[in-house]
mmCIF file of N, CA and C in Angstrom:
data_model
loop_
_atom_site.group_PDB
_atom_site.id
_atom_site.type_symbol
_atom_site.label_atom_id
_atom_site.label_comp_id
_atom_site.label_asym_id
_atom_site.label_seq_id
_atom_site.Cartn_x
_atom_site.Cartn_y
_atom_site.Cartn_z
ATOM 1 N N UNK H 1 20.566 -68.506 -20.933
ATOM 2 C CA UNK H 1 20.608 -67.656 -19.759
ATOM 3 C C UNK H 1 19.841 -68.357 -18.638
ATOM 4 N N UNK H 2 20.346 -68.585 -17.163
ATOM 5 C CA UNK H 2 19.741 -69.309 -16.542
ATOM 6 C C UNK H 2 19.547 -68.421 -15.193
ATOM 7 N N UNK H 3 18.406 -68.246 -14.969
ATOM 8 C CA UNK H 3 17.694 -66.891 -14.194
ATOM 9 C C UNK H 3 17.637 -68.446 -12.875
ATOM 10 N N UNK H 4 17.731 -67.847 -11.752
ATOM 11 C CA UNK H 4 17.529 -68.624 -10.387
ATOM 12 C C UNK H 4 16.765 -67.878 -9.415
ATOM 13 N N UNK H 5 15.465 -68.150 -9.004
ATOM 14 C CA UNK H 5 14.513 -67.779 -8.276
ATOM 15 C C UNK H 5 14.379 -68.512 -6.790
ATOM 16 N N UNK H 6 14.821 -67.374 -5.823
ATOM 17 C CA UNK H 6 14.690 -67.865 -4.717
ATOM 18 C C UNK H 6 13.852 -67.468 -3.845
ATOM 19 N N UNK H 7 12.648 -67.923 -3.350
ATOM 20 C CA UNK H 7 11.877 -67.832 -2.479
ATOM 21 C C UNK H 7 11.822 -68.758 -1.346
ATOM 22 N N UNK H 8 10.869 -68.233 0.036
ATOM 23 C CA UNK H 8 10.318 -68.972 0.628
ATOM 24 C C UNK H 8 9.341 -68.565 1.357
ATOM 25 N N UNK H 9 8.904 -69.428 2.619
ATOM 26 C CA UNK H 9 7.655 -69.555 3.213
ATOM 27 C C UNK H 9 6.355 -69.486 2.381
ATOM 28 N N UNK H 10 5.399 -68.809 1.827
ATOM 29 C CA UNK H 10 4.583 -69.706 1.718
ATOM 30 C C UNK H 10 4.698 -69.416 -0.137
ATOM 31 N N UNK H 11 5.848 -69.584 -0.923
ATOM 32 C CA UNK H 11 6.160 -69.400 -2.128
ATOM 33 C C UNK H 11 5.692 -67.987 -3.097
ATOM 34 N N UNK H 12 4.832 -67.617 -2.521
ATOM 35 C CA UNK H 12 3.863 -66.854 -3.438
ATOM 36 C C UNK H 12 4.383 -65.487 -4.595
ATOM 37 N N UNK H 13 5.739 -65.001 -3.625
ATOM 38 C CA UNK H 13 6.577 -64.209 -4.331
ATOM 39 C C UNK H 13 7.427 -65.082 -5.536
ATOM 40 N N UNK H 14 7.768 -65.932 -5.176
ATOM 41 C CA UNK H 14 8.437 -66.764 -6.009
ATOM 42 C C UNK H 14 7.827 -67.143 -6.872
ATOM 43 N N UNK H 15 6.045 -67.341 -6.981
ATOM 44 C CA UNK H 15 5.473 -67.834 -7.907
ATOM 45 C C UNK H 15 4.736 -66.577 -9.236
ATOM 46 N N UNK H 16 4.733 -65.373 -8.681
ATOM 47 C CA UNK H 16 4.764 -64.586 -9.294
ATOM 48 C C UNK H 16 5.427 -64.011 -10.087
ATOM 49 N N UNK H 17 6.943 -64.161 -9.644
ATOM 50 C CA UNK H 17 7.803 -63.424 -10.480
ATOM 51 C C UNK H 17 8.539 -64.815 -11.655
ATOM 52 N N UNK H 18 8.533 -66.223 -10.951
ATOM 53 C CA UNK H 18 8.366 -67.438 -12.535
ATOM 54 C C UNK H 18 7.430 -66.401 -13.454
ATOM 55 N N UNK H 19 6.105 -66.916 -12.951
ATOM 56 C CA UNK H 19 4.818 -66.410 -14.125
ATOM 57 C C UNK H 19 5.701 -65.402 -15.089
ATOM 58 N N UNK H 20 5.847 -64.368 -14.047
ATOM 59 C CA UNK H 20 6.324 -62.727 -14.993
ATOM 60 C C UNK H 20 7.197 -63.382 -15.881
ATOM 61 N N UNK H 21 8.496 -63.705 -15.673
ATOM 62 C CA UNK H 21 9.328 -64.251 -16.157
ATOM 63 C C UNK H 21 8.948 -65.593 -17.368
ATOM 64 N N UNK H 22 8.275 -65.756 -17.012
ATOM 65 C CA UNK H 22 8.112 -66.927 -18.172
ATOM 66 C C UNK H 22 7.730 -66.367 -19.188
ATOM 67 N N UNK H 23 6.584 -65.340 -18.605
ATOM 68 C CA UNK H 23 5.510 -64.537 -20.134
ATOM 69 C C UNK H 23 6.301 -64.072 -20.886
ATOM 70 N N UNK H 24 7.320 -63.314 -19.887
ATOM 71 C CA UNK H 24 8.318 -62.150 -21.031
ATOM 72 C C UNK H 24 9.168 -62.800 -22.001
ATOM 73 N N UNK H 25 9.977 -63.891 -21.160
ATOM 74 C CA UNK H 25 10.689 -64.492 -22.183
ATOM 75 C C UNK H 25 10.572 -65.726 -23.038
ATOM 76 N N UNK H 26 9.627 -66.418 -22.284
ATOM 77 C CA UNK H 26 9.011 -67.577 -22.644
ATOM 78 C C UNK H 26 10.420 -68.450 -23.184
ATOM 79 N N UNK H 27 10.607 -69.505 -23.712
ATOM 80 C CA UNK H 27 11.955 -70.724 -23.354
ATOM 81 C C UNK H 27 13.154 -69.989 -23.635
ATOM 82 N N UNK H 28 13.519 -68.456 -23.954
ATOM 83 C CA UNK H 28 14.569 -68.241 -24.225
ATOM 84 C C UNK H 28 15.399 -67.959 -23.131
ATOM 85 N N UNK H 29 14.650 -67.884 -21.705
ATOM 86 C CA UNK H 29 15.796 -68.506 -20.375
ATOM 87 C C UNK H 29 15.323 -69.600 -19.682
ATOM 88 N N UNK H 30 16.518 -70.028 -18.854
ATOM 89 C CA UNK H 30 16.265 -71.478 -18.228
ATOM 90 C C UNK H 30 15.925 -71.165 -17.188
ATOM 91 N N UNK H 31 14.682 -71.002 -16.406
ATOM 92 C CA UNK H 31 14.278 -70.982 -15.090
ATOM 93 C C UNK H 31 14.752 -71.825 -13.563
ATOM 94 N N UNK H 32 15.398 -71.581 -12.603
ATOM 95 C CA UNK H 32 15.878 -72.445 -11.925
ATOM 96 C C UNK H 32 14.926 -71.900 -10.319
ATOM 97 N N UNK H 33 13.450 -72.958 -9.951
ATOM 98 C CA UNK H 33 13.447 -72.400 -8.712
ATOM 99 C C UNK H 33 14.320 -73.179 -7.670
ATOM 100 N N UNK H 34 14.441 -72.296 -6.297
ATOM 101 C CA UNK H 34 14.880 -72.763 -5.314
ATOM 102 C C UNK H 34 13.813 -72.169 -4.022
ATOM 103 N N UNK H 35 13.413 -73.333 -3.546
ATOM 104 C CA UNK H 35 12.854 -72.354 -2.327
ATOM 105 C C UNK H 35 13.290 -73.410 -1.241
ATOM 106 N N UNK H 36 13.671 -72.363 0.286
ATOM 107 C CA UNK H 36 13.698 -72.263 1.332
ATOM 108 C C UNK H 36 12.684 -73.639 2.069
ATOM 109 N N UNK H 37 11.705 -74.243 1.800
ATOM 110 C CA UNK H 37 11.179 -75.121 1.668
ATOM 111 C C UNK H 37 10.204 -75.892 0.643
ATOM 112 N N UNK H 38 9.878 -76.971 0.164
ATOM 113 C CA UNK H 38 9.571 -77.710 -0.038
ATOM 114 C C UNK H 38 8.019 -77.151 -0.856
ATOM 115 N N UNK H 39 7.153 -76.374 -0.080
ATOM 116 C CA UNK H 39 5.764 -75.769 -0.608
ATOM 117 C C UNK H 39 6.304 -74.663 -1.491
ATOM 118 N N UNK H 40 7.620 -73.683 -0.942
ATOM 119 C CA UNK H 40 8.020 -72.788 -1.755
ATOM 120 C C UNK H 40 8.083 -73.743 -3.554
ATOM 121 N N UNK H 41 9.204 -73.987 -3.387
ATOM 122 C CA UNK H 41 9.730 -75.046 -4.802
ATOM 123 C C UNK H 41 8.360 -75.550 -5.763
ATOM 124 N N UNK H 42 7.404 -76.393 -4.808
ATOM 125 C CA UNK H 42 6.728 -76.811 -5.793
ATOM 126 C C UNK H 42 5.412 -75.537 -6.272
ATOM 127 N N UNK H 43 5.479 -74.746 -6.120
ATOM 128 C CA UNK H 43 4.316 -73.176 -6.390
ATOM 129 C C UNK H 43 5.190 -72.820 -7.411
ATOM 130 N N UNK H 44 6.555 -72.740 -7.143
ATOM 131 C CA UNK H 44 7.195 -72.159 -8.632
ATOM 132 C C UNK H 44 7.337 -73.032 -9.924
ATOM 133 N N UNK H 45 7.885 -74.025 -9.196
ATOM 134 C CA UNK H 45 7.180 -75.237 -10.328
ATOM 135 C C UNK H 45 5.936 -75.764 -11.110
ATOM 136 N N UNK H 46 5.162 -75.222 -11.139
ATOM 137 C CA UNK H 46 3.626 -75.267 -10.926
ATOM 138 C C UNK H 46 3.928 -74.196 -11.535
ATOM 139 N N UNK H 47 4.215 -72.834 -11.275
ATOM 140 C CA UNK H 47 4.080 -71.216 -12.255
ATOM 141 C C UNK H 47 4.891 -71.601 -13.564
ATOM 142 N N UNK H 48 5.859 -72.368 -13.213
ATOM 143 C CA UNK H 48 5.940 -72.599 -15.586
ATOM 144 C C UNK H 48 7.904 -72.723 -15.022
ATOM 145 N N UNK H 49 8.669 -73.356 -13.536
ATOM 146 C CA UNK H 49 10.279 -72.990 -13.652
ATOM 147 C C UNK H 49 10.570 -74.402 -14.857
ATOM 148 N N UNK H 50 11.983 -74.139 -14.849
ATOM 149 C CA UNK H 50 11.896 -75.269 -15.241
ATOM 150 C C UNK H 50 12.845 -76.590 -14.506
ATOM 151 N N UNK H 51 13.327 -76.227 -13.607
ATOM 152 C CA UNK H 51 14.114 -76.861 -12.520
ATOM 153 C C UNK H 51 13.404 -76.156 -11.361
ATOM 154 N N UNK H 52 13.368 -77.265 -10.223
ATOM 155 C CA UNK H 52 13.474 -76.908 -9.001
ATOM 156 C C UNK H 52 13.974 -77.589 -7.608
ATOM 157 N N UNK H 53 14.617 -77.263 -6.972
ATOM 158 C CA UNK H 53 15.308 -77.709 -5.937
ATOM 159 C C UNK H 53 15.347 -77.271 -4.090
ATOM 160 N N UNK H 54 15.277 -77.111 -3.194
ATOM 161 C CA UNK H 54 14.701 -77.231 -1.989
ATOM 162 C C UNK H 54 15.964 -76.950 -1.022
ATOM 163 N N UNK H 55 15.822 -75.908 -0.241
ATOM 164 C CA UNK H 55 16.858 -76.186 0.918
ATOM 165 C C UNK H 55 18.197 -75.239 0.560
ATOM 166 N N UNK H 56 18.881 -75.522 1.524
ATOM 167 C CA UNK H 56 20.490 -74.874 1.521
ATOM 168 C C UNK H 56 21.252 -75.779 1.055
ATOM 169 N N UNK H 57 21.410 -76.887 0.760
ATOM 170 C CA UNK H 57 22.596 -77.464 -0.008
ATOM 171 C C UNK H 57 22.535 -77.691 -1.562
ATOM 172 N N UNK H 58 21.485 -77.178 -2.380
ATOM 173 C CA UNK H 58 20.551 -76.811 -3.334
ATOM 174 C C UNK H 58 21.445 -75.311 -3.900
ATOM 175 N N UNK H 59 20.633 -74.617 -2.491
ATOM 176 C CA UNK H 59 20.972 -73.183 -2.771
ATOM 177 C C UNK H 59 22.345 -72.946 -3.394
ATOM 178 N N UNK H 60 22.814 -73.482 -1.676
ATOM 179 C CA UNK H 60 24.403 -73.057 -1.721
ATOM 180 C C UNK H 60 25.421 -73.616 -3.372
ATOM 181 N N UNK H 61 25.229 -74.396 -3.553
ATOM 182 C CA UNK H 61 25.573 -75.526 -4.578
ATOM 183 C C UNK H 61 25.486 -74.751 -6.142
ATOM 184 N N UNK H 62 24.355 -73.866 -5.726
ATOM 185 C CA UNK H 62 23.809 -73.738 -7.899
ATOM 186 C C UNK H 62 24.122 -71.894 -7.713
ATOM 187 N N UNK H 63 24.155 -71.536 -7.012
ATOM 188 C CA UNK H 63 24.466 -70.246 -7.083
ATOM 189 C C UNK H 63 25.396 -69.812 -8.087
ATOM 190 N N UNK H 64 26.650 -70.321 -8.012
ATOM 191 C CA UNK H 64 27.693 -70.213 -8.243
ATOM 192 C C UNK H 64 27.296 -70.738 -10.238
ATOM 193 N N UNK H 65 26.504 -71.288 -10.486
ATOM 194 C CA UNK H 65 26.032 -72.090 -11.835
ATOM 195 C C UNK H 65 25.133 -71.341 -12.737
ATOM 196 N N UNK H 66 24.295 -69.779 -11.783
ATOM 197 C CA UNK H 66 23.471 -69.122 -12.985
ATOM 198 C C UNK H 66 23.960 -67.809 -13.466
ATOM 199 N N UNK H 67 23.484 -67.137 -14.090
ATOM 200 C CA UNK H 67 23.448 -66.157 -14.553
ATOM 201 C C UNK H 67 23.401 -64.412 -13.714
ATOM 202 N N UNK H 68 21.906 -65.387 -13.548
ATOM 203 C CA UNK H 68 21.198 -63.911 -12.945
ATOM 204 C C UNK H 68 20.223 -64.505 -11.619
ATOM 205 N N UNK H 69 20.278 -63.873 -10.185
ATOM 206 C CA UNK H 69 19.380 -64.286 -9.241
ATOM 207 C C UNK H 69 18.405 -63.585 -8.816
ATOM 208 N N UNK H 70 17.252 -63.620 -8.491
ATOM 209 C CA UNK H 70 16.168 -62.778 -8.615
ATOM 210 C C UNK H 70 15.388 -63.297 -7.190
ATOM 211 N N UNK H 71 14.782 -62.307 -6.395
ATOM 212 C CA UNK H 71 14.517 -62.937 -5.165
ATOM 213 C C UNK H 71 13.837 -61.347 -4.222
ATOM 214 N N UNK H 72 13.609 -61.419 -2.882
ATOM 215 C CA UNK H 72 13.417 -60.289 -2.085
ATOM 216 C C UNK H 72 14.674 -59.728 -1.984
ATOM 217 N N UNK H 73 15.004 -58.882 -1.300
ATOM 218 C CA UNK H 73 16.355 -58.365 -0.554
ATOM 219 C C UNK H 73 16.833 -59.207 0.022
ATOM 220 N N UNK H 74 15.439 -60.264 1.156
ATOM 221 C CA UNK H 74 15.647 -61.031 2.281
ATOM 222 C C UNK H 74 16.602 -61.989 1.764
ATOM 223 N N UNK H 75 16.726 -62.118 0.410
ATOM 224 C CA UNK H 75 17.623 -63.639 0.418
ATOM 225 C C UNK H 75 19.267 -63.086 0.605
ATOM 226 N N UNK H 76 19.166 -62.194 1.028
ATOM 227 C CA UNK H 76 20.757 -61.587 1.349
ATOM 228 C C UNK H 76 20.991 -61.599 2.908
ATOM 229 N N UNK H 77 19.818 -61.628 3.716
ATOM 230 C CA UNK H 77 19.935 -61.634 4.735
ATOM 231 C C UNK H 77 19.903 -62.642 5.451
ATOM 232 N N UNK H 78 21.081 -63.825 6.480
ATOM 233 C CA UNK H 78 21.143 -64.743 7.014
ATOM 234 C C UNK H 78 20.016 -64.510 8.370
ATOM 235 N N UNK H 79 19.464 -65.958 8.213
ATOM 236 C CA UNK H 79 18.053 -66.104 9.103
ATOM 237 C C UNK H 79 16.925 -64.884 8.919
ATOM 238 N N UNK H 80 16.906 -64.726 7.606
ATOM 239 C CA UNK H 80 15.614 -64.034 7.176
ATOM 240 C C UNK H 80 14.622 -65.041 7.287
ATOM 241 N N UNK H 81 13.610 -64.569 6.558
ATOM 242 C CA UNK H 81 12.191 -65.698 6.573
ATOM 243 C C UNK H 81 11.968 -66.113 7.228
ATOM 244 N N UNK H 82 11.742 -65.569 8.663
ATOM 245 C CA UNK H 82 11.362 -66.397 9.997
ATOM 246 C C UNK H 82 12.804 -67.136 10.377
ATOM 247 N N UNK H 83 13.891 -67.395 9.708
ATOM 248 C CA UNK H 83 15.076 -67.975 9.834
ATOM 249 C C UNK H 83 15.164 -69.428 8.902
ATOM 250 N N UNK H 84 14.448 -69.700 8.109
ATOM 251 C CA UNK H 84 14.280 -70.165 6.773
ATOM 252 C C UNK H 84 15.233 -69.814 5.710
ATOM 253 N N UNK H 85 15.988 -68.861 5.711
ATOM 254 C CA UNK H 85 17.045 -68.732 4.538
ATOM 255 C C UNK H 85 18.228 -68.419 5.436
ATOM 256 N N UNK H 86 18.971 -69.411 6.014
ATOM 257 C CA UNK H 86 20.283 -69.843 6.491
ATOM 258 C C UNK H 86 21.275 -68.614 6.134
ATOM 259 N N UNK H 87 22.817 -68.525 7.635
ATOM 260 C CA UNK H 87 23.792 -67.781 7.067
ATOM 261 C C UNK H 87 24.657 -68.259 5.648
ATOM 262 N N UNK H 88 24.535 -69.726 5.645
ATOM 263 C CA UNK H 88 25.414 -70.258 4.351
ATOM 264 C C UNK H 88 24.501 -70.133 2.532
ATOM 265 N N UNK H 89 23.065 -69.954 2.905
ATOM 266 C CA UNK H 89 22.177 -69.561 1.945
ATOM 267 C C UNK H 89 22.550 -67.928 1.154
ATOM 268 N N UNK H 90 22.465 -67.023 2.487
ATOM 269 C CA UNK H 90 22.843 -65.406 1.992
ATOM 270 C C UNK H 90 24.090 -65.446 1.755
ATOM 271 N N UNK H 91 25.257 -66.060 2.270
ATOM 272 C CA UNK H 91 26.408 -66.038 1.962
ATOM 273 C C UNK H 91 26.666 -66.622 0.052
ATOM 274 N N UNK H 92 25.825 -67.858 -0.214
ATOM 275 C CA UNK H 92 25.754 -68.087 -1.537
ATOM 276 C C UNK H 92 25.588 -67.299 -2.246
ATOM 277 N N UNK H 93 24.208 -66.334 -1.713
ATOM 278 C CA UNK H 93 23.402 -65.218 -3.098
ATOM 279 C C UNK H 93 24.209 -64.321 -2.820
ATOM 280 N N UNK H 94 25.188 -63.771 -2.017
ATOM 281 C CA UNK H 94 25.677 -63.075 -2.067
ATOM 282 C C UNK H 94 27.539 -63.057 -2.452
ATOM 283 N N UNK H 95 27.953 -64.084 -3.120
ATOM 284 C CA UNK H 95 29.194 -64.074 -2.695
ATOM 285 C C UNK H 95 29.190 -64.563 -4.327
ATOM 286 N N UNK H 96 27.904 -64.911 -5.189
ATOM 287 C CA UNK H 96 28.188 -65.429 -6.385
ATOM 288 C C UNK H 96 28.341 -64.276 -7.347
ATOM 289 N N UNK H 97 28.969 -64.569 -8.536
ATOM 290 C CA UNK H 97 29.161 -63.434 -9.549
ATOM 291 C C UNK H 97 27.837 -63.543 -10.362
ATOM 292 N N UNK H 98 26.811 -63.995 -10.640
ATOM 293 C CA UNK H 98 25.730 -63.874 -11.276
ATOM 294 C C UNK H 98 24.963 -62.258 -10.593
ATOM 295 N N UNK H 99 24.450 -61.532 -11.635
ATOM 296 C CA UNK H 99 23.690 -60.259 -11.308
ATOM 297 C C UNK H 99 22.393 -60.876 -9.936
ATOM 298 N N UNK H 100 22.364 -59.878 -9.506
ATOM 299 C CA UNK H 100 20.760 -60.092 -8.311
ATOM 300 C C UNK H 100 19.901 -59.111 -8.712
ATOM 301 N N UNK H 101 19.013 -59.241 -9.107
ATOM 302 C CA UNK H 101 18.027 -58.681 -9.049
ATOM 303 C C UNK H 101 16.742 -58.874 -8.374
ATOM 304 N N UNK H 102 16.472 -57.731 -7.300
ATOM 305 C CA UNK H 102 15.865 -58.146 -5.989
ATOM 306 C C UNK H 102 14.961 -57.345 -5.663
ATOM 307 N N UNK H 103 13.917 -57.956 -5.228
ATOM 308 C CA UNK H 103 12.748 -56.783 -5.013
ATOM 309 C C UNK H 103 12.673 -55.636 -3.739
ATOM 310 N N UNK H 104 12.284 -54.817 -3.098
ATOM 311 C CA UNK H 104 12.584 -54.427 -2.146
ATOM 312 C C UNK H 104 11.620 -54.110 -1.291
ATOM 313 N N UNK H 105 11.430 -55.553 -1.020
ATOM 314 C CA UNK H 105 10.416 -55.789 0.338
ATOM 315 C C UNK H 105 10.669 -55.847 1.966
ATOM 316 N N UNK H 106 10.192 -54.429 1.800
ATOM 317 C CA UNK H 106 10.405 -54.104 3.767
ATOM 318 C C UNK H 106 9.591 -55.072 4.216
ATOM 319 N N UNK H 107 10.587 -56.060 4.782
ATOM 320 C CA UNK H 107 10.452 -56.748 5.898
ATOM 321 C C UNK H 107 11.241 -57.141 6.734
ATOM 322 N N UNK H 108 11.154 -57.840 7.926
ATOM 323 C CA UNK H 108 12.273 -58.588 8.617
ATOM 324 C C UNK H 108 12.910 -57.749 9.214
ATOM 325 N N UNK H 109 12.919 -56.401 9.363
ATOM 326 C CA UNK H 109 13.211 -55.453 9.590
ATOM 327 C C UNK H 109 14.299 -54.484 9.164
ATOM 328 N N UNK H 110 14.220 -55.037 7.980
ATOM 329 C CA UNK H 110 14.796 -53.947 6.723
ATOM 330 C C UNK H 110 14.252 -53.400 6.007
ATOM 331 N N UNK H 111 14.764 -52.270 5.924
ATOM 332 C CA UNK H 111 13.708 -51.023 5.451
ATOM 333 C C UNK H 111 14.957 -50.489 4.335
ATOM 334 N N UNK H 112 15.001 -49.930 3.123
ATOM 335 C CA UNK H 112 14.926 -49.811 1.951
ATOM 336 C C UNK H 112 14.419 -48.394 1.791
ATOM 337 N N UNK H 113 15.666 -47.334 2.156
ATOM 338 C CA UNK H 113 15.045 -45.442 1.979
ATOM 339 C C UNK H 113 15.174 -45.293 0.227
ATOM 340 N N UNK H 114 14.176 -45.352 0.069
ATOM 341 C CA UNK H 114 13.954 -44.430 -1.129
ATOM 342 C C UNK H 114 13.408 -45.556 -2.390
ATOM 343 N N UNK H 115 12.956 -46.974 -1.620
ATOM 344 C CA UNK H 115 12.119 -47.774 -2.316
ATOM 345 C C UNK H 115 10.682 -47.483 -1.825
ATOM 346 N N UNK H 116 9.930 -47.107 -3.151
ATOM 347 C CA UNK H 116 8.515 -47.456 -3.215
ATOM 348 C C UNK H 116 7.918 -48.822 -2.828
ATOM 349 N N UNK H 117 6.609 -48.402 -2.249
ATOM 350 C CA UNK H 117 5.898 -49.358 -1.394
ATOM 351 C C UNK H 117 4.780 -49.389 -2.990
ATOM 352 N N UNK H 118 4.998 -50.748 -3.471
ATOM 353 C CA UNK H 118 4.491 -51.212 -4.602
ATOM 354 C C UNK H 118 3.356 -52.359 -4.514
ATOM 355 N N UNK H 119 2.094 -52.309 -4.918
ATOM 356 C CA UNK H 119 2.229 -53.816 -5.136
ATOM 357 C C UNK H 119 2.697 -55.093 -5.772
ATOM 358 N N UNK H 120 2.917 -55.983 -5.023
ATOM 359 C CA UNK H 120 3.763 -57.201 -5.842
ATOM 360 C C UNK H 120 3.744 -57.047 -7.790
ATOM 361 N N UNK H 121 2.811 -57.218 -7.997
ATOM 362 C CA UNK H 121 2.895 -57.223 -9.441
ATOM 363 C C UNK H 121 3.357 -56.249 -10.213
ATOM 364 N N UNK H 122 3.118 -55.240 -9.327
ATOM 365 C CA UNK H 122 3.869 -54.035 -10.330
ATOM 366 C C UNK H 122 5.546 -54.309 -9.749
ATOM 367 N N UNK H 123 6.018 -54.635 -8.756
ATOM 368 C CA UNK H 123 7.167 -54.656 -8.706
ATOM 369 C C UNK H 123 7.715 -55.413 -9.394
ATOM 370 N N UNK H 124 7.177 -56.749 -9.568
ATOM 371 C CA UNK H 124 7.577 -57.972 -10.266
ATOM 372 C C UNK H 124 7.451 -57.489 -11.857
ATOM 373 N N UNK H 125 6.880 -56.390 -12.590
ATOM 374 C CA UNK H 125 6.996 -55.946 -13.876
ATOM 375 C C UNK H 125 8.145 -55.384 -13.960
ATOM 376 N N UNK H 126 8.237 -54.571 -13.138
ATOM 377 C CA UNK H 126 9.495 -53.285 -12.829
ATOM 378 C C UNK H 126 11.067 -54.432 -12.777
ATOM 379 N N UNK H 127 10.568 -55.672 -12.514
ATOM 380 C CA UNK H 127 11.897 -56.470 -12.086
ATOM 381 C C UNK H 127 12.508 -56.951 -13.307
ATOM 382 N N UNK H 128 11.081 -57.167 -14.274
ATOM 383 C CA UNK H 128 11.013 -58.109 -15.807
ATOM 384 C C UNK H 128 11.937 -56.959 -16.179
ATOM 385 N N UNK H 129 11.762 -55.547 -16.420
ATOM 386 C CA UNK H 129 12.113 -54.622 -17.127
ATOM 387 C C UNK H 129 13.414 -54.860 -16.732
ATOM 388 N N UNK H 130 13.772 -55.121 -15.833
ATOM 389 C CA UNK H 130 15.305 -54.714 -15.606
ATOM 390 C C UNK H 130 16.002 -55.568 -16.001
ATOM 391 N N UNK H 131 15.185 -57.189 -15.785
ATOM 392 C CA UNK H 131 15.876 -58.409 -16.366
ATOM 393 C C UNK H 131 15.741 -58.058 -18.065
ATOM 394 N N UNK H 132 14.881 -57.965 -18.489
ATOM 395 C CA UNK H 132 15.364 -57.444 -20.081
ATOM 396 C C UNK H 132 16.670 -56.488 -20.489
ATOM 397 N N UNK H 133 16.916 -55.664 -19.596
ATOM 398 C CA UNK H 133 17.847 -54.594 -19.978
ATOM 399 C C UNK H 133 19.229 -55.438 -19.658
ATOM 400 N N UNK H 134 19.223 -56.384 -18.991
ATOM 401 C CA UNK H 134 20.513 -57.041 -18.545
ATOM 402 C C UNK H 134 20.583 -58.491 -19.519
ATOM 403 N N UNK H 135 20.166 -58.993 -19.987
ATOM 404 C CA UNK H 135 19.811 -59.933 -21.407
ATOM 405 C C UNK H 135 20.096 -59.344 -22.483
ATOM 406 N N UNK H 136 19.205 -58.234 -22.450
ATOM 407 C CA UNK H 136 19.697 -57.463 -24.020
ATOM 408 C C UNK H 136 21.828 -57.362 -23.932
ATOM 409 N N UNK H 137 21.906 -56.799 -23.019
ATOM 410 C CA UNK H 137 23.321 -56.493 -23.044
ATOM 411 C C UNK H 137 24.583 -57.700 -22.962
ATOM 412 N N UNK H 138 23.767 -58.787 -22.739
ATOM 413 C CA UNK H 138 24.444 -60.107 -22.431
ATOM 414 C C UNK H 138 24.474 -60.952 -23.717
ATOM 415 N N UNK H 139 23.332 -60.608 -24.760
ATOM 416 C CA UNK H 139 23.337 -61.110 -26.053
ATOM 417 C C UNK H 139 23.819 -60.557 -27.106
#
């Protein structure tokens, strides 16, 4: 099962939810980060991925190659992240048949009625849970 983690700017979401992800399943999925730049990629790499790759021709390219994508909302949105995650980036995470599973962080000026205002870690548990329930059913 090959889970694809997309973050960016200054990685930190991205490096949290590897960690989560690694603990729960530890080598029985293939971790793939991608971040939006260069500091993103190597923080997730560094949290335990086991691939990582940089940029929109990265993005665009492996989407279509995992499983399951895991990320903010923002990676659906063209010129999110300060404009760091490209229209051909959201068009990838969004146009691939792999599940998304996405956190729902009001920002950028999307707002999310009837998502709880969490902190990161508890959301990033709440995310593990869901990635388990979608594994179990895939095995």
């Amino acid at each position: 099962m090959k889970i694809a983690v997309i973050d960016g700017q200054g990685g930190g979401i991205g490096r949290v939810l590897v960690e989560k992800i690694r603990k729960a399943f530890g080598d029985k999925v293939e971790i793939w980060a991608f971040g939006t730049n260069s500091a993103a990629t190597a923080l997730m790499l560094k949290a335990g991925a086991d691939e990582g790759a940089t940029g929109e021709n990265a993005i665009v390219n492996s989407m279509g190659k995992v499983d399951i994508i895991v990320g903010t909302v923002a990676i659906l949105a063209a010129n999110s992240m300060l404009g760091e995650l490209t229209p051909a980036m959201a068009a990838a995470v969004a146009d691939s048949s792999a599940a998304k599973v996405l956190l729902p962080i009001n920002r950028g000026r999307i707002t999310i009625v009837g998502a709880k205002t969490e902190p990161l870690p508890h959301m990033a548990d709440c995310l593990v849970k869901q990635l388990q329930s979608i594994i179990e059913k895939e095995v």
